[in-house]
CSV table of C-alpha atoms and ligand atoms in Angstrom, one decimal:
chain,number,residue,atom,x,y,z
A,78,MET,CA,173.5,71.2,-80.7
A,79,ILE,CA,174.3,71.5,-84.4
A,80,ASP,CA,177.2,69.6,-84.8
A,81,GLN,CA,175.8,66.9,-82.6
A,82,LEU,CA,172.8,66.6,-84.9
A,83,THR,CA,174.5,66.3,-88.3
A,84,SER,CA,175.3,62.8,-87.8
A,85,LEU,CA,171.7,62.1,-86.4
A,86,LYS,CA,168.8,61.2,-88.5
A,87,PRO,CA,165.1,62.1,-88.1
A,88,LEU,CA,163.0,59.4,-86.4
A,89,HIS,CA,160.4,60.2,-89.1
A,90,PRO,CA,162.2,61.4,-92.1
A,91,THR,CA,158.9,61.6,-94.1
A,92,LEU,CA,157.4,64.1,-91.6
A,93,TYR,CA,160.3,66.5,-90.9
A,94,GLN,CA,163.9,67.5,-91.2
A,95,LEU,CA,166.4,69.7,-89.0
A,96,ALA,CA,165.8,73.3,-89.9
A,97,SER,CA,168.9,75.6,-90.7
A,98,ASP,CA,169.2,76.7,-87.1
A,99,GLY,CA,170.2,73.4,-86.1
A,100,THR,CA,167.2,73.0,-83.6
A,101,SER,CA,164.0,73.8,-85.0
A,102,LEU,CA,162.4,71.2,-87.3
A,103,ASP,CA,160.8,72.1,-90.8
A,104,PHE,CA,157.7,70.0,-91.7
A,105,ILE,CA,157.3,68.3,-95.1
A,106,PHE,CA,154.2,68.8,-96.8
A,107,SER,CA,153.1,68.0,-100.4
A,108,GLN,CA,151.2,70.4,-102.5
A,109,CYS,CA,148.3,69.1,-104.7
A,110,PRO,CA,149.3,69.9,-108.4
A,111,VAL,CA,145.5,70.0,-109.3
A,112,CYS,CA,143.6,72.0,-106.5
A,113,GLY,CA,146.8,73.4,-104.5
A,114,THR,CA,145.6,72.0,-101.2
A,115,VAL,CA,148.6,71.2,-98.8
A,116,ASN,CA,148.7,67.8,-97.5
A,117,PHE,CA,150.4,66.2,-94.5
A,118,PRO,CA,152.2,64.0,-94.4
A,119,ALA,CA,153.6,64.4,-97.6
A,120,ASN,CA,153.3,60.9,-98.6
A,121,VAL,CA,149.5,60.6,-97.8
A,122,PRO,CA,148.1,58.2,-100.5
A,123,GLY,CA,145.7,60.9,-101.9
A,124,CYS,CA,144.8,64.9,-101.8
A,125,SER,CA,142.6,65.3,-98.9
A,126,HIS,CA,140.5,67.7,-100.9
A,127,CYS,CA,140.1,66.5,-104.5
A,128,GLY,CA,141.7,63.0,-104.2
A,129,ASP,CA,144.5,63.5,-106.7
A,130,PRO,CA,147.1,60.7,-106.1
A,131,LEU,CA,149.9,63.2,-105.6
A,132,THR,CA,152.4,61.2,-107.6
A,133,GLU,CA,153.6,64.6,-109.1
A,134,ALA,CA,153.1,66.6,-106.2
A,135,PRO,CA,156.1,68.8,-105.1
A,136,ARG,CA,157.2,68.6,-101.6
A,137,LEU,CA,157.5,71.9,-99.8
A,138,THR,CA,158.9,72.6,-96.2
A,139,ARG,CA,157.7,74.9,-93.8
A,140,PRO,CA,158.7,75.9,-90.1
A,141,GLY,CA,157.2,73.2,-87.9
A,142,GLN,CA,154.9,75.2,-85.8
A,143,GLY,CA,151.1,75.3,-85.0
A,144,GLU,CA,148.3,76.4,-82.8
A,145,LEU,CA,147.8,74.3,-79.6
A,146,LEU,CA,144.1,73.0,-79.6
A,147,GLU,CA,144.0,70.8,-76.6
A,148,PHE,CA,146.3,69.0,-74.4
A,149,VAL,CA,146.5,66.2,-71.8
A,150,THR,CA,148.9,64.6,-69.5
A,151,ILE,CA,149.4,61.1,-69.9
A,152,HIS,CA,150.5,59.3,-66.9
A,153,VAL,CA,151.0,55.7,-68.1
A,154,PRO,CA,153.4,54.8,-70.8
A,155,LEU,CA,151.3,54.0,-74.0
A,156,ILE,CA,153.9,52.5,-76.2
A,157,PRO,CA,157.5,51.2,-75.3
A,158,ASP,CA,160.2,53.9,-74.6
A,159,MET,CA,157.5,56.4,-73.8
A,160,GLN,CA,158.1,58.4,-70.6
A,161,ALA,CA,155.5,59.1,-68.2
A,162,PRO,CA,154.2,61.4,-67.5
A,163,THR,CA,154.1,62.7,-71.0
A,164,ILE,CA,152.0,66.0,-72.2
A,165,ALA,CA,150.5,65.4,-75.4
A,166,GLY,CA,148.4,67.8,-77.5
A,167,ASP,CA,146.6,68.3,-80.6
A,168,ILE,CA,148.4,70.9,-82.9
A,169,ARG,CA,146.9,72.7,-85.9
A,170,ILE,CA,150.3,72.8,-88.1
A,171,ALA,CA,148.2,74.1,-91.3
A,172,ASP,CA,144.8,74.9,-92.4
A,173,GLY,CA,142.7,71.9,-91.8
A,174,ILE,CA,145.5,69.7,-90.6
A,175,VAL,CA,145.8,68.8,-86.9
A,176,GLU,CA,148.4,66.4,-85.6
A,177,GLU,CA,148.9,64.8,-82.4
A,178,GLY,CA,152.3,65.7,-80.8
A,179,VAL,CA,154.4,65.4,-77.7
A,180,ILE,CA,154.7,68.8,-75.8
A,181,GLY,CA,158.2,69.1,-74.3
A,182,VAL,CA,157.4,70.8,-70.9
A,183,LYS,CA,157.4,69.6,-67.3
A,184,ASP,CA,153.8,70.3,-66.6
A,185,GLU,CA,150.7,72.0,-67.9
A,186,SER,CA,151.0,75.1,-66.2
A,187,GLY,CA,152.7,76.9,-68.9
A,188,LEU,CA,150.4,75.8,-71.5
A,189,ARG,CA,147.1,77.3,-72.9
A,190,THR,CA,145.0,76.6,-75.8
A,191,GLY,CA,145.5,78.9,-78.7
A,192,MET,CA,149.1,79.4,-78.0
A,193,THR,CA,151.6,78.9,-80.8
A,194,LEU,CA,154.0,75.8,-80.2
A,195,LYS,CA,157.1,75.3,-82.4
A,196,ALA,CA,158.5,71.7,-83.2
A,197,ILE,CA,162.3,71.3,-82.1
A,198,ALA,CA,164.7,68.3,-82.5
A,199,GLU,CA,164.8,66.1,-79.5
A,200,VAL,CA,167.9,64.2,-79.5
A,201,ARG,CA,168.0,60.4,-78.7
A,202,GLU,CA,171.8,59.9,-78.9
A,203,ALA,CA,171.6,56.2,-78.2
A,204,GLN,CA,169.2,55.5,-81.3
A,205,GLY,CA,171.1,58.0,-83.4
A,206,VAL,CA,168.0,59.9,-84.3
A,207,TYR,CA,166.3,63.1,-83.3
A,208,ALA,CA,162.5,63.2,-82.6
A,209,CYS,CA,160.1,65.9,-82.8
A,210,VAL,CA,158.7,67.6,-79.7
A,211,PHE,CA,156.8,70.7,-79.3
A,212,VAL,CA,157.5,73.7,-76.9
A,213,PRO,CA,156.0,76.9,-76.6
A,214,MET,CA,157.3,79.6,-79.5
A,215,ASN,CA,159.5,81.6,-76.9
A,216,GLU,CA,161.2,78.6,-75.3
A,217,GLU,CA,164.5,77.3,-76.2
A,218,VAL,CA,165.3,73.5,-75.3
A,219,ALA,CA,162.9,71.2,-73.6
A,220,THR,CA,164.1,69.9,-70.3
B,433,ZN,ZN1,143.9,68.2,-104.5
């Protein structure tokens, strides 16, 4: 997995990068230099708390993970290249920051709200990229 990924680029380089284990993703945040609030994505136009433009804000990376708040199975492709069915969820990746993500499990039976998910790289060889997919914390690679 690691060797394969080194030549691949993140599909959304402003949001995440490959973690040192070669499988997990680190999320990229910016920390407001005025009030200290952590913002995501890092390139938001202003701090969500105080409105500072964040032009001087340092980036910080954290392991991509979060709490599953809710999820739903989508049976119709909503965008090109989307597989159906796909399970999508709202995941709290940091205090006050909820992102929608794809959950890489076959069906909902192993999911429950409140569980911790982690972000891993989903290789899309043909496009030369890896994308972000969430899986339950203790599972390895999505199938
Ligand atoms: Zn701020």
